[in-house]
Amino acid sequence: MRDDNCIFCKIANGDIPSKTIYEDENFRVILDLAPAAKGHALILPKNHYANLYELPDDTASKVMLLAKKMATQMTEKLQCDGFNLVQNNGEVAGQTVFHFHMHLIPRYKDDNQEIGWNPGNPSQEELEAIRKQIAE
Ligand code: 5GP
Ligand code: ZN
């Protein structure tokens, strides 16, 4: 369940030191080395899954419960004003480390950070075509 060439496998399992803010048998939560804002952290499963598609359902459930717990604790301790959960899959979506991870990003009124997208403006017909493509 580990990939010897994966840096997050090594960090999650303690072979490479990290600033750990939480650990249990399945996960390690570490501070990001290049934070978007103060306290930016990453939830790493100890097993290697490249992305969301590979994540077993029970691990996926646990990730969200842990994200909620960490966001609550971090908001209280850091006194941040908001919080982003971010999870990238695939290079085109911004994934740079191919071991599943969930970003925990505390937000502050004056952090001058942008985490977002350029909003589109599809017609009702276009929305309906997309709805059909996905749902039917
Ligand atoms: P991604 O772009 O794949 O969603 O996010 C990868 C994140 O991992 C980035 O925010 C990057 O700063 C962080 N990162 C990459 N290598 C390391 C490392 O060796 N240690 C830590 N703590 N964070 C890392
Ligand atoms: Zn890995």
Coordinates of C-alpha atoms and ligand atoms in Angstrom, one line a residue:
M1 CA 0.0 0.0 0.0
R2 CA 3.1 2.3 -0.2
D3 CA 4.9 3.6 -3.3
D4 CA 8.7 3.7 -2.7
N5 CA 9.1 6.6 -5.1
C6 CA 6.4 8.8 -3.4
I7 CA 7.4 11.6 -1.1
F8 CA 4.0 11.8 0.6
C9 CA 4.2 8.0 1.4
K10 CA 7.5 8.7 3.1
I11 CA 6.2 11.8 5.0
A12 CA 2.9 10.1 6.0
N13 CA 4.7 7.1 7.4
G14 CA 7.3 9.2 9.2
D15 CA 10.4 8.3 7.1
I16 CA 10.8 12.0 6.3
P17 CA 10.2 14.4 9.1
S18 CA 7.3 16.9 8.9
K19 CA 5.5 19.4 11.0
T20 CA 2.7 17.1 12.1
I21 CA -0.4 18.5 13.7
Y22 CA -2.4 15.3 13.9
E23 CA -1.7 11.6 13.4
D24 CA -3.7 8.4 13.8
E25 CA -3.4 4.8 12.3
N26 CA -4.7 5.9 8.9
F27 CA -3.6 9.5 8.4
R28 CA -1.0 12.2 9.1
V29 CA -1.9 15.9 8.9
I30 CA 1.1 18.1 8.1
L31 CA 1.8 21.8 7.6
D32 CA 2.3 22.6 3.9
L33 CA 5.9 23.8 3.1
A34 CA 4.6 26.5 0.8
P35 CA 1.4 27.7 2.5
A36 CA -1.3 29.7 0.9
A37 CA -2.0 31.2 4.3
K38 CA -0.9 30.7 7.9
G39 CA -1.6 27.2 9.0
H40 CA -2.2 25.7 5.5
A41 CA -2.1 21.9 6.1
L42 CA -2.5 18.7 4.2
I43 CA -4.3 15.5 5.2
L44 CA -2.3 12.5 3.9
P45 CA -3.5 8.9 4.1
K46 CA -0.7 6.6 5.2
N47 CA -1.6 4.3 2.3
H48 CA -0.8 5.3 -1.3
Y49 CA -3.7 6.3 -3.5
A50 CA -2.8 8.6 -6.4
N51 CA -6.0 10.5 -6.4
L52 CA -9.7 10.7 -5.4
Y53 CA -10.7 8.0 -7.9
E54 CA -8.4 5.5 -6.3
L55 CA -9.5 6.3 -2.7
P56 CA -11.5 3.5 -1.1
D57 CA -15.0 4.6 0.1
D58 CA -14.2 4.1 3.8
T59 CA -11.0 6.2 3.5
A60 CA -13.0 8.9 1.6
S61 CA -15.5 9.0 4.5
K62 CA -12.8 9.3 7.1
V63 CA -11.0 12.1 5.2
M64 CA -14.1 14.3 5.3
L65 CA -14.7 13.6 9.0
L66 CA -11.0 14.4 9.7
A67 CA -11.3 17.6 7.6
K68 CA -14.2 18.7 9.7
K69 CA -12.4 18.0 12.9
M70 CA -9.2 19.7 11.8
A71 CA -11.0 22.7 10.4
T72 CA -12.9 23.2 13.7
Q73 CA -9.7 22.8 15.8
M74 CA -7.7 25.1 13.5
T75 CA -10.4 27.8 13.3
E76 CA -10.5 27.8 17.1
K77 CA -6.7 27.9 17.6
L78 CA -5.7 30.2 14.8
Q79 CA -8.8 32.4 15.0
C80 CA -9.1 32.5 11.2
D81 CA -12.1 34.1 9.5
G82 CA -12.9 31.4 7.0
F83 CA -11.7 28.1 5.7
N84 CA -11.2 26.4 2.3
L85 CA -11.0 22.7 1.6
V86 CA -9.2 22.0 -1.7
Q87 CA -8.5 18.7 -3.3
N88 CA -6.8 18.5 -6.7
N89 CA -6.9 15.6 -9.1
G90 CA -4.8 15.5 -12.2
E91 CA -2.1 17.8 -13.5
V92 CA -4.7 20.0 -15.4
A93 CA -6.5 20.5 -12.1
G94 CA -3.3 21.6 -10.3
Q95 CA -2.2 18.4 -8.7
T96 CA 1.6 18.3 -8.3
V97 CA 2.0 15.4 -5.9
F98 CA 0.3 12.2 -7.0
H99 CA -0.6 10.9 -3.6
F100 CA -4.1 11.8 -2.5
H101 CA -4.2 14.8 -0.2
M102 CA -6.8 17.3 1.1
H103 CA -5.7 20.9 1.6
L104 CA -6.9 22.6 4.8
I105 CA -6.5 26.3 4.2
P106 CA -7.4 28.7 7.0
R107 CA -8.4 32.1 5.6
Y108 CA -7.9 35.6 7.1
K109 CA -9.6 38.8 6.1
D110 CA -6.3 40.4 5.1
D111 CA -4.6 37.3 3.6
N112 CA -4.6 38.7 0.0
Q113 CA -4.9 35.1 -1.3
E114 CA -7.0 34.0 -4.3
I115 CA -8.4 30.5 -4.4
G116 CA -11.0 30.3 -7.2
W117 CA -11.9 30.4 -10.8
N118 CA -13.1 32.7 -13.6
P119 CA -16.9 32.3 -13.5
G120 CA -18.5 31.2 -16.9
N121 CA -21.9 32.3 -18.2
P122 CA -23.6 29.3 -19.9
S123 CA -27.1 29.4 -21.4
Q124 CA -29.9 27.3 -20.0
E125 CA -29.6 25.1 -23.0
E126 CA -25.9 24.5 -22.4
L127 CA -26.6 23.8 -18.7
E128 CA -29.3 21.3 -19.7
A129 CA -26.9 19.5 -22.2
I130 CA -24.3 19.2 -19.5
R131 CA -26.9 18.0 -16.9
K132 CA -28.0 15.3 -19.4
Q133 CA -24.4 14.3 -20.2
I134 CA -23.7 13.7 -16.5
A135 CA -26.9 12.5 -15.1
E136 CA -28.4 10.3 -17.9
Ligands
5GP1 P1 -1.2 19.8 -5.0 O1 -0.7 20.9 -5.9 O2 -0.7 18.4 -5.5 O3 -2.7 19.8 -4.8 O4 -0.5 20.1 -3.6 C1 0.7 19.7 -3.3 C2 1.1 20.5 -2.0 O5 2.2 19.9 -1.4 C3 1.6 21.9 -2.3 O6 0.8 22.9 -1.6 C4 3.0 21.9 -1.9 O7 3.4 23.1 -1.3 C5 3.1 20.8 -0.9 N1 4.3 20.1 -0.8 C6 5.1 19.6 -1.8 N2 6.1 18.9 -1.3 C7 6.1 19.0 0.0 C8 6.9 18.5 1.1 O8 7.9 17.8 0.9 N3 6.5 18.8 2.4 C9 5.4 19.5 2.6 N4 5.1 19.7 3.9 N5 4.6 20.0 1.7 C10 4.9 19.7 0.4
ZN2 ZN 2.3 7.9 -1.8

